[in-house]
Amino acid sequence: MASSLSIPKSACHARSNSFPARSHPLTSSVEDHLFSLKASEATSSSPSSIFHQLNSLKDLHECVCDWIHLPSVQQTLSNEKHRADKFLDGSLRLLDICSGARDVLLQTNESIQEFESSLRRKRGEAGLPCEIGAYLTSRKKLNRIASKCIKNFKTYEKCPAVLLDNDRDLVAIVNVVREVETISFLVLKSVFSYVSGTKTISKQRGRSLVSKFMQPKREGIDSEAVQNLLKELQTFGYVIQKLENRLESTFRCLVKTRVSLLNALTN
């Protein structure tokens, strides 16, 4: 049975040397996906990088679902019904966090669309700064929510402890699952970080544009400044919409992984 399993090192380090060279192809595939995500996590935090990480995370969980269905993995997990809650706790937390990220993105997108509509509808009106203030208040509220979620990730950033058990195959399975959960938490954290503005200059540029409206040098509103702000919003809105779509696909894969684990533990 051990030939289809492996005992990876911590998700905080490089490619694991403990994956057997002749292990099951699915095991090697899981390792490759993990290694790719670990490498990308240390690179750029740009939107395109986050898109890539979410796509890779989706691919990883699809591969993990297939791996869980291996007879050797199924057999080992079927003997662990008494510890099912411990196996499923991580997947439940992932779903909760991913769901929270989806909510934040949805509210951010709605806020952007409402503000865009106000800009187009009230272009040239002196009361527009009030709309800008309302948008900034909404963004500040969402940023606080995202920042609070980021703080909660600190408990997941530490490398998970290795399971002490005499069953080598069980240890291998648990460590693979923990690696997958750890890298998943890190990818989801990058989504919250982007939305909160900690890894983007869009917020700073937006404030610069807004200042022109709050202290106008002449009567009326600068149409060029309005147009620039609209472009900024459209760009940010496009990124948020793409993140929403990618995160929705990721969420479905997280559900599949949890269901696969649940079935293996209860059948």
C-alpha positions as CSV (number, residue, x, y, z in Angstrom):
1,M,0.0,0.0,0.0
2,A,2.8,2.4,0.8
3,S,3.8,2.5,-2.9
4,S,0.9,4.8,-3.7
5,L,1.4,7.0,-0.6
6,S,4.1,9.5,0.5
7,I,5.2,11.4,3.5
8,P,5.9,15.0,2.4
9,K,7.8,17.5,4.4
10,S,6.3,20.7,5.6
11,A,4.5,23.0,3.2
12,C,6.9,25.7,4.3
13,H,9.8,24.1,2.5
14,A,10.9,23.1,-0.9
15,R,10.0,20.0,-2.9
16,S,9.8,17.0,-0.6
17,N,12.5,14.4,-1.0
18,S,10.3,11.9,0.8
19,F,7.9,11.4,-2.1
20,P,9.0,8.0,-3.5
21,A,10.3,8.3,-7.0
22,R,8.2,5.3,-8.1
23,S,5.0,6.1,-6.2
24,H,1.6,6.3,-7.8
25,P,1.5,8.9,-10.6
26,L,-1.3,10.7,-8.8
27,T,0.9,11.1,-5.7
28,S,3.6,12.6,-7.9
29,S,1.0,14.9,-9.5
30,V,-0.1,16.1,-6.1
31,E,3.5,16.9,-5.2
32,D,4.1,18.7,-8.5
33,H,1.0,20.9,-7.9
34,L,2.1,21.6,-4.3
35,F,5.6,22.6,-5.4
36,S,4.3,24.9,-8.1
37,L,2.0,26.7,-5.7
38,K,4.7,27.0,-3.1
39,A,7.0,28.6,-5.8
40,S,4.3,31.0,-7.0
41,E,3.4,32.0,-3.5
42,A,6.8,33.5,-3.1
43,T,6.6,35.6,-6.3
44,S,4.5,38.5,-7.4
45,S,1.3,39.4,-5.5
46,S,-0.2,41.1,-8.6
47,P,-3.7,40.2,-9.7
48,S,-2.4,38.0,-12.5
49,S,-0.3,36.1,-10.0
50,I,-3.4,35.6,-7.7
51,F,-5.4,34.4,-10.7
52,H,-2.7,31.9,-11.5
53,Q,-2.6,30.7,-7.9
54,L,-6.3,30.2,-7.7
55,N,-6.3,28.3,-11.0
56,S,-3.4,26.1,-9.6
57,L,-5.3,25.6,-6.4
58,K,-8.3,24.4,-8.3
59,D,-6.1,22.0,-10.2
60,L,-4.5,20.8,-7.0
61,H,-7.8,20.0,-5.3
62,E,-9.1,18.2,-8.4
63,C,-5.9,16.1,-8.3
64,V,-6.3,15.5,-4.6
65,C,-9.9,14.3,-5.1
66,D,-8.6,11.6,-7.5
67,W,-5.8,10.7,-5.1
68,I,-8.3,10.2,-2.3
69,H,-10.1,7.7,-4.4
70,L,-7.0,5.5,-4.7
71,P,-7.8,2.1,-3.2
72,S,-4.9,2.3,-0.8
73,V,-6.0,5.7,0.5
74,Q,-9.6,4.7,0.7
75,Q,-8.6,1.6,2.7
76,T,-6.5,3.5,5.2
77,L,-9.1,6.2,5.7
78,S,-11.9,3.7,6.2
79,N,-10.2,2.6,9.4
80,E,-10.2,6.1,10.8
81,K,-13.9,6.7,11.4
82,H,-13.3,7.4,15.0
83,R,-11.0,10.4,14.0
84,A,-13.2,11.7,11.2
85,D,-13.8,15.1,12.8
86,K,-10.0,15.7,13.0
87,F,-9.6,14.9,9.3
88,L,-12.6,17.1,8.3
89,D,-11.9,20.1,10.5
90,G,-9.3,21.6,8.1
91,S,-11.6,21.3,5.0
92,L,-14.5,22.9,6.9
93,R,-12.3,25.9,7.9
94,L,-11.2,26.2,4.3
95,L,-14.8,26.3,3.1
96,D,-15.7,29.0,5.7
97,I,-12.7,31.2,4.7
98,C,-13.4,30.8,1.0
99,S,-17.0,31.6,1.6
100,G,-16.0,34.7,3.5
101,A,-13.7,35.8,0.7
102,R,-16.6,35.3,-1.8
103,D,-18.8,37.6,0.3
104,V,-16.1,40.3,0.5
105,L,-15.5,40.2,-3.2
106,L,-19.3,40.3,-3.9
107,Q,-19.7,43.4,-1.6
108,T,-16.7,45.0,-3.1
109,N,-18.0,44.5,-6.6
110,E,-21.4,45.9,-5.7
111,S,-19.8,48.9,-4.1
112,I,-17.8,49.6,-7.3
113,Q,-20.8,49.3,-9.5
114,E,-22.9,51.6,-7.4
115,F,-20.1,54.2,-7.3
116,E,-19.6,53.9,-11.1
117,S,-23.3,54.5,-11.6
118,S,-23.2,57.6,-9.4
119,L,-20.2,59.0,-11.2
120,R,-22.0,58.6,-14.6
121,R,-25.3,59.9,-13.3
122,K,-24.0,62.9,-11.4
123,R,-21.1,63.9,-13.6
124,G,-20.5,67.6,-13.3
125,E,-22.6,68.0,-10.2
126,A,-21.2,69.7,-7.1
127,G,-22.7,67.1,-4.8
128,L,-20.5,64.3,-6.3
129,P,-17.9,64.5,-3.5
130,C,-20.6,63.1,-1.1
131,E,-20.9,60.1,-3.3
132,I,-17.1,59.7,-3.3
133,G,-17.2,59.9,0.5
134,A,-19.8,57.2,0.7
135,Y,-17.8,55.0,-1.6
136,L,-14.6,55.5,0.5
137,T,-16.6,54.7,3.7
138,S,-17.8,51.5,2.1
139,R,-14.3,50.5,1.0
140,K,-13.0,51.2,4.4
141,K,-15.5,48.9,6.0
142,L,-14.7,46.1,3.6
143,N,-11.0,46.7,4.1
144,R,-11.5,46.3,7.9
145,I,-13.3,43.0,7.3
146,A,-10.6,41.7,5.0
147,S,-7.8,42.8,7.4
148,K,-9.5,41.1,10.3
149,C,-9.6,37.9,8.2
150,I,-5.9,38.2,7.4
151,K,-5.1,38.4,11.1
152,N,-7.0,35.1,11.6
153,F,-4.6,33.4,9.1
154,K,-1.7,33.7,11.5
155,T,-2.7,30.4,13.1
156,Y,-2.5,28.7,9.7
157,E,0.8,30.1,8.6
158,K,2.8,27.8,11.0
159,C,3.9,24.5,9.6
160,P,1.5,21.8,10.8
161,A,2.8,19.3,13.3
162,V,3.5,15.8,12.0
163,L,1.0,13.1,13.2
164,L,2.5,10.7,15.6
165,D,1.1,7.3,14.6
166,N,2.5,3.8,14.0
167,D,0.6,3.5,10.8
168,R,3.0,4.9,8.2
169,D,0.4,5.0,5.5
170,L,-1.9,7.0,7.7
171,V,0.9,9.5,8.6
172,A,1.5,9.9,4.8
173,I,-2.1,10.7,4.1
174,V,-2.5,13.1,6.9
175,N,0.6,15.0,6.0
176,V,-0.5,15.3,2.3
177,V,-3.9,16.6,3.4
178,R,-2.2,19.1,5.8
179,E,0.1,20.3,3.1
180,V,-2.8,20.9,0.8
181,E,-4.7,22.7,3.5
182,T,-1.8,24.9,4.4
183,I,-1.1,26.1,0.8
184,S,-4.8,26.6,0.3
185,F,-5.0,28.9,3.3
186,L,-2.0,30.9,2.0
187,V,-3.6,31.4,-1.5
188,L,-6.9,32.5,0.1
189,K,-5.0,34.9,2.3
190,S,-3.5,36.6,-0.8
191,V,-7.1,37.3,-2.0
192,F,-8.0,39.1,1.2
193,S,-4.7,41.0,1.1
194,Y,-5.4,42.3,-2.3
195,V,-8.9,43.4,-1.5
196,S,-7.7,45.1,1.7
197,G,-5.4,47.2,-0.4
198,T,-2.2,45.9,1.3
199,K,-0.8,44.7,-2.1
200,T,-2.2,47.2,-4.6
201,I,-1.6,50.8,-5.4
202,S,-5.1,51.3,-6.7
203,K,-6.3,52.5,-3.4
204,Q,-3.6,55.2,-3.2
205,R,-4.3,56.4,-6.7
206,G,-8.0,56.5,-5.9
207,R,-7.3,58.7,-2.9
208,S,-5.3,61.1,-5.1
209,L,-8.1,61.5,-7.5
210,V,-10.7,61.9,-4.8
211,S,-8.7,64.8,-3.3
212,K,-9.3,66.8,-6.5
213,F,-13.0,66.5,-5.9
214,M,-13.0,67.2,-2.2
215,Q,-11.1,70.5,-2.7
216,P,-12.0,71.8,-6.2
217,K,-10.1,74.7,-7.5
218,R,-13.1,75.9,-9.5
219,E,-16.8,75.6,-9.6
220,G,-18.1,72.3,-10.9
221,I,-16.3,69.0,-11.3
222,D,-13.2,68.3,-13.4
223,S,-14.6,66.0,-16.2
224,E,-11.1,64.7,-16.9
225,A,-10.7,63.7,-13.3
226,V,-14.1,62.0,-13.3
227,Q,-13.0,60.0,-16.4
228,N,-9.8,59.0,-14.9
229,L,-11.6,57.8,-11.8
230,L,-14.0,55.8,-13.9
231,K,-11.2,54.1,-15.6
232,E,-9.6,53.3,-12.2
233,L,-12.9,51.8,-11.0
234,Q,-13.4,49.8,-14.2
235,T,-9.9,48.3,-13.9
236,F,-10.4,47.4,-10.2
237,G,-13.9,46.1,-10.9
238,Y,-12.6,43.9,-13.7
239,V,-10.0,42.4,-11.3
240,I,-12.6,41.8,-8.6
241,Q,-15.0,40.2,-11.0
242,K,-12.3,37.8,-12.3
243,L,-11.4,37.0,-8.7
244,E,-15.0,36.2,-7.9
245,N,-15.2,33.8,-10.9
246,R,-12.0,32.1,-10.0
247,L,-12.9,31.8,-6.3
248,E,-16.3,30.3,-7.2
249,S,-14.5,27.5,-9.1
250,T,-12.1,27.1,-6.2
251,F,-15.0,26.8,-3.7
252,R,-16.6,24.1,-5.7
253,C,-13.3,22.1,-5.7
254,L,-13.0,22.6,-2.0
255,V,-16.5,21.1,-1.5
256,K,-15.5,18.1,-3.7
257,T,-12.4,17.5,-1.6
258,R,-14.3,17.6,1.6
259,V,-17.0,15.3,0.2
260,S,-14.3,12.8,-1.0
261,L,-12.7,12.8,2.5
262,L,-16.1,12.4,4.1
263,N,-17.1,9.5,1.9
264,A,-13.7,7.8,2.4
265,L,-14.0,8.1,6.2
266,T,-17.6,7.0,6.5
267,N,-17.9,4.2,3.9
